[in-house]
mmCIF file of C-alpha atoms in Angstrom:
data_model
loop_
_atom_site.group_PDB
_atom_site.id
_atom_site.type_symbol
_atom_site.label_atom_id
_atom_site.label_comp_id
_atom_site.label_asym_id
_atom_site.label_seq_id
_atom_site.Cartn_x
_atom_site.Cartn_y
_atom_site.Cartn_z
ATOM 1 C CA MET Z 1 60.820 128.140 151.091
ATOM 2 C CA THR Z 2 58.338 125.388 150.200
ATOM 3 C CA SER Z 3 59.289 121.718 150.036
ATOM 4 C CA ARG Z 4 58.553 121.780 146.282
ATOM 5 C CA ALA Z 5 61.008 124.628 145.763
ATOM 6 C CA VAL Z 6 63.667 122.804 147.779
ATOM 7 C CA ALA Z 7 63.078 119.622 145.748
ATOM 8 C CA ALA Z 8 63.306 121.563 142.473
ATOM 9 C CA ILE Z 9 66.572 123.190 143.532
ATOM 10 C CA ALA Z 10 67.990 119.819 144.609
ATOM 11 C CA ILE Z 11 67.116 118.290 141.236
ATOM 12 C CA MET Z 12 68.718 121.184 139.344
ATOM 13 C CA LEU Z 13 71.906 120.947 141.428
ATOM 14 C CA ALA Z 14 72.104 117.186 140.953
ATOM 15 C CA ALA Z 15 71.690 117.576 137.191
ATOM 16 C CA ALA Z 16 74.392 120.241 137.072
ATOM 17 C CA ALA Z 17 76.767 118.086 139.141
ATOM 18 C CA THR Z 18 76.338 115.014 136.926
ATOM 19 C CA PRO Z 19 79.335 114.669 134.589
ATOM 20 C CA ALA Z 20 78.602 114.874 130.867
ATOM 21 C CA LEU Z 21 79.030 111.656 128.920
ATOM 22 C CA ALA Z 22 81.875 111.475 126.473
ATOM 23 C CA THR Z 23 80.547 110.325 123.129
ATOM 24 C CA GLU Z 24 81.786 108.672 119.986
ATOM 25 C CA SER Z 25 80.077 107.962 116.719
ATOM 26 C CA ILE Z 26 80.270 104.518 115.140
ATOM 27 C CA VAL Z 27 79.572 104.663 111.420
ATOM 28 C CA CYS Z 28 79.047 101.419 109.506
ATOM 29 C CA SER Z 29 78.326 101.154 105.804
ATOM 30 C CA ALA Z 30 77.730 98.606 103.075
ATOM 31 C CA ASP Z 31 79.775 98.474 99.881
ATOM 32 C CA GLY Z 32 78.698 101.078 97.364
ATOM 33 C CA GLY Z 33 76.784 103.048 99.987
ATOM 34 C CA ALA Z 34 73.696 100.827 99.704
ATOM 35 C CA ALA Z 35 73.084 101.215 103.455
ATOM 36 C CA SER Z 36 74.666 103.016 106.372
ATOM 37 C CA ILE Z 37 74.106 103.472 110.071
ATOM 38 C CA ASP Z 38 75.554 106.103 112.407
ATOM 39 C CA VAL Z 39 75.285 105.281 116.111
ATOM 40 C CA LEU Z 40 76.205 107.959 118.650
ATOM 41 C CA MET Z 41 77.347 106.206 121.817
ATOM 42 C CA GLY Z 42 77.864 107.537 125.319
ATOM 43 C CA HIS Z 43 80.684 106.074 127.380
ATOM 44 C CA THR Z 44 79.268 104.469 130.503
ATOM 45 C CA ALA Z 45 79.677 101.126 132.257
ATOM 46 C CA VAL Z 46 76.958 99.747 129.942
ATOM 47 C CA ILE Z 47 76.049 100.462 126.329
ATOM 48 C CA ALA Z 48 74.336 103.852 126.006
ATOM 49 C CA VAL Z 49 72.943 104.626 122.550
ATOM 50 C CA ALA Z 50 72.322 108.375 122.370
ATOM 51 C CA ARG Z 51 71.188 108.651 118.732
ATOM 52 C CA VAL Z 52 70.892 106.549 115.559
ATOM 53 C CA TRP Z 53 70.693 107.625 111.910
ATOM 54 C CA LEU Z 54 69.987 104.888 109.370
ATOM 55 C CA ASP Z 55 69.868 105.191 105.559
ATOM 56 C CA ALA Z 56 68.986 102.488 103.014
ATOM 57 C CA GLY Z 57 66.897 102.061 99.893
ATOM 58 C CA GLY Z 58 66.330 105.823 99.601
ATOM 59 C CA LYS Z 59 64.773 105.934 103.078
ATOM 60 C CA THR Z 60 65.996 107.410 106.376
ATOM 61 C CA TRP Z 61 65.227 106.400 109.963
ATOM 62 C CA THR Z 62 66.331 108.373 113.042
ATOM 63 C CA THR Z 63 65.846 108.178 116.775
ATOM 64 C CA ASP Z 64 65.483 111.947 116.992
ATOM 65 C CA GLY Z 65 62.676 112.254 114.400
ATOM 66 C CA GLN Z 66 64.472 114.464 111.881
ATOM 67 C CA PRO Z 67 62.200 115.926 109.157
ATOM 68 C CA GLY Z 68 61.884 113.521 106.230
ATOM 69 C CA SER Z 69 62.808 110.492 108.342
ATOM 70 C CA THR Z 70 60.859 107.736 110.018
ATOM 71 C CA LYS Z 71 61.229 107.775 113.802
ATOM 72 C CA VAL Z 72 62.611 104.635 115.439
ATOM 73 C CA ILE Z 73 63.438 103.767 119.035
ATOM 74 C CA VAL Z 74 66.336 101.754 120.429
ATOM 75 C CA GLY Z 75 64.471 98.638 121.518
ATOM 76 C CA GLN Z 76 67.482 96.891 122.993
ATOM 77 C CA ALA Z 77 71.250 97.087 122.845
ATOM 78 C CA PHE Z 78 74.087 94.869 124.048
ATOM 79 C CA GLU Z 79 77.857 95.220 123.902
ATOM 80 C CA ASP Z 80 80.803 93.267 125.243
ATOM 81 C CA ASP Z 81 84.451 92.918 124.207
ATOM 82 C CA GLU Z 82 83.542 90.757 121.196
ATOM 83 C CA ARG Z 83 80.246 92.060 119.792
ATOM 84 C CA MET Z 84 77.632 94.792 119.643
ATOM 85 C CA LEU Z 85 73.925 94.131 119.008
ATOM 86 C CA ILE Z 86 71.329 96.874 118.499
ATOM 87 C CA ASP Z 87 67.642 96.487 117.637
ATOM 88 C CA LEU Z 88 65.589 99.471 116.474
ATOM 89 C CA THR Z 89 61.816 99.316 116.808
ATOM 90 C CA ASP Z 90 58.876 101.342 115.565
ATOM 91 C CA GLU Z 91 57.525 104.076 117.856
ATOM 92 C CA GLY Z 92 54.895 101.758 119.327
ATOM 93 C CA LEU Z 93 57.533 99.118 120.195
ATOM 94 C CA SER Z 94 55.410 96.589 118.305
ATOM 95 C CA SER Z 95 57.988 95.396 115.771
ATOM 96 C CA ILE Z 96 61.718 95.425 115.104
ATOM 97 C CA VAL Z 97 62.517 97.715 112.182
ATOM 98 C CA ALA Z 98 66.297 97.167 111.974
ATOM 99 C CA ARG Z 99 68.966 94.900 113.440
ATOM 100 C CA LEU Z 100 72.666 95.722 113.675
ATOM 101 C CA ARG Z 101 74.959 92.780 114.521
ATOM 102 C CA LEU Z 102 78.669 93.613 114.816
ATOM 103 C CA VAL Z 103 81.743 91.565 115.687
ATOM 104 C CA LYS Z 104 84.786 93.332 117.164
ATOM 105 C CA ALA Z 105 88.427 92.270 116.972
ATOM 106 C CA SER Z 106 91.608 93.874 118.229
ATOM 107 C CA GLU Z 107 95.269 92.979 118.330
ATOM 108 C CA GLN Z 108 97.841 95.317 119.837
ATOM 109 C CA SER Z 109 96.904 98.752 118.425
ATOM 110 C CA SER Z 110 94.751 97.414 115.539
ATOM 111 C CA PHE Z 111 90.956 97.325 115.751
ATOM 112 C CA ALA Z 112 88.330 96.029 113.309
ATOM 113 C CA MET Z 113 84.535 95.898 113.475
ATOM 114 C CA GLY Z 114 81.986 94.626 110.973
ATOM 115 C CA GLY Z 115 78.879 92.528 110.624
ATOM 116 C CA THR Z 116 75.367 92.781 109.261
ATOM 117 C CA LEU Z 117 72.611 95.369 109.065
ATOM 118 C CA SER Z 118 69.097 94.245 108.212
ATOM 119 C CA ILE Z 119 66.021 96.423 107.756
ATOM 120 C CA ASP Z 120 62.564 94.872 107.728
ATOM 121 C CA GLY Z 121 61.081 94.968 104.222
ATOM 122 C CA VAL Z 122 64.135 96.744 102.762
ATOM 123 C CA GLY Z 123 67.139 94.398 102.787
ATOM 124 C CA ALA Z 124 70.222 93.031 104.505
ATOM 125 C CA TRP Z 125 73.857 94.019 104.018
ATOM 126 C CA ALA Z 126 77.343 93.187 105.188
ATOM 127 C CA VAL Z 127 78.739 96.349 106.815
ATOM 128 C CA THR Z 128 82.161 97.499 107.933
ATOM 129 C CA CYS Z 129 82.854 100.098 110.588
ATOM 130 C CA PRO Z 130 86.151 101.997 110.489
ATOM 131 C CA GLU Z 131 87.807 102.503 113.863
ATOM 132 C CA PRO Z 132 85.979 105.196 115.856
#
């Protein structure tokens, strides 16, 4: 067996042994449905944005390049116990297309999250995110 074949088998076994990420979708929307964002998150030690769908002003942006949408890329993302910040950029990483800024609060079994969503050249909205 060649060293390339051994390396390929090792990579396949490592990929198969890696546990799948649990995911949850965070959906935030503005009053009246003027704008919405759906962020699919993977649970890891750090924020892991798997996919984003964004709708506003009759336009759609997605990280997976769905037909009829404009493709965006997660430029940067940050999350701690109090906030979540996500910037979406154009494909060339030359400009920020959208910014999501969320504040999180919890008390006993209650949880609330909300903040702002702004899209370059389209608008800015206050958004709320029901508990995931």
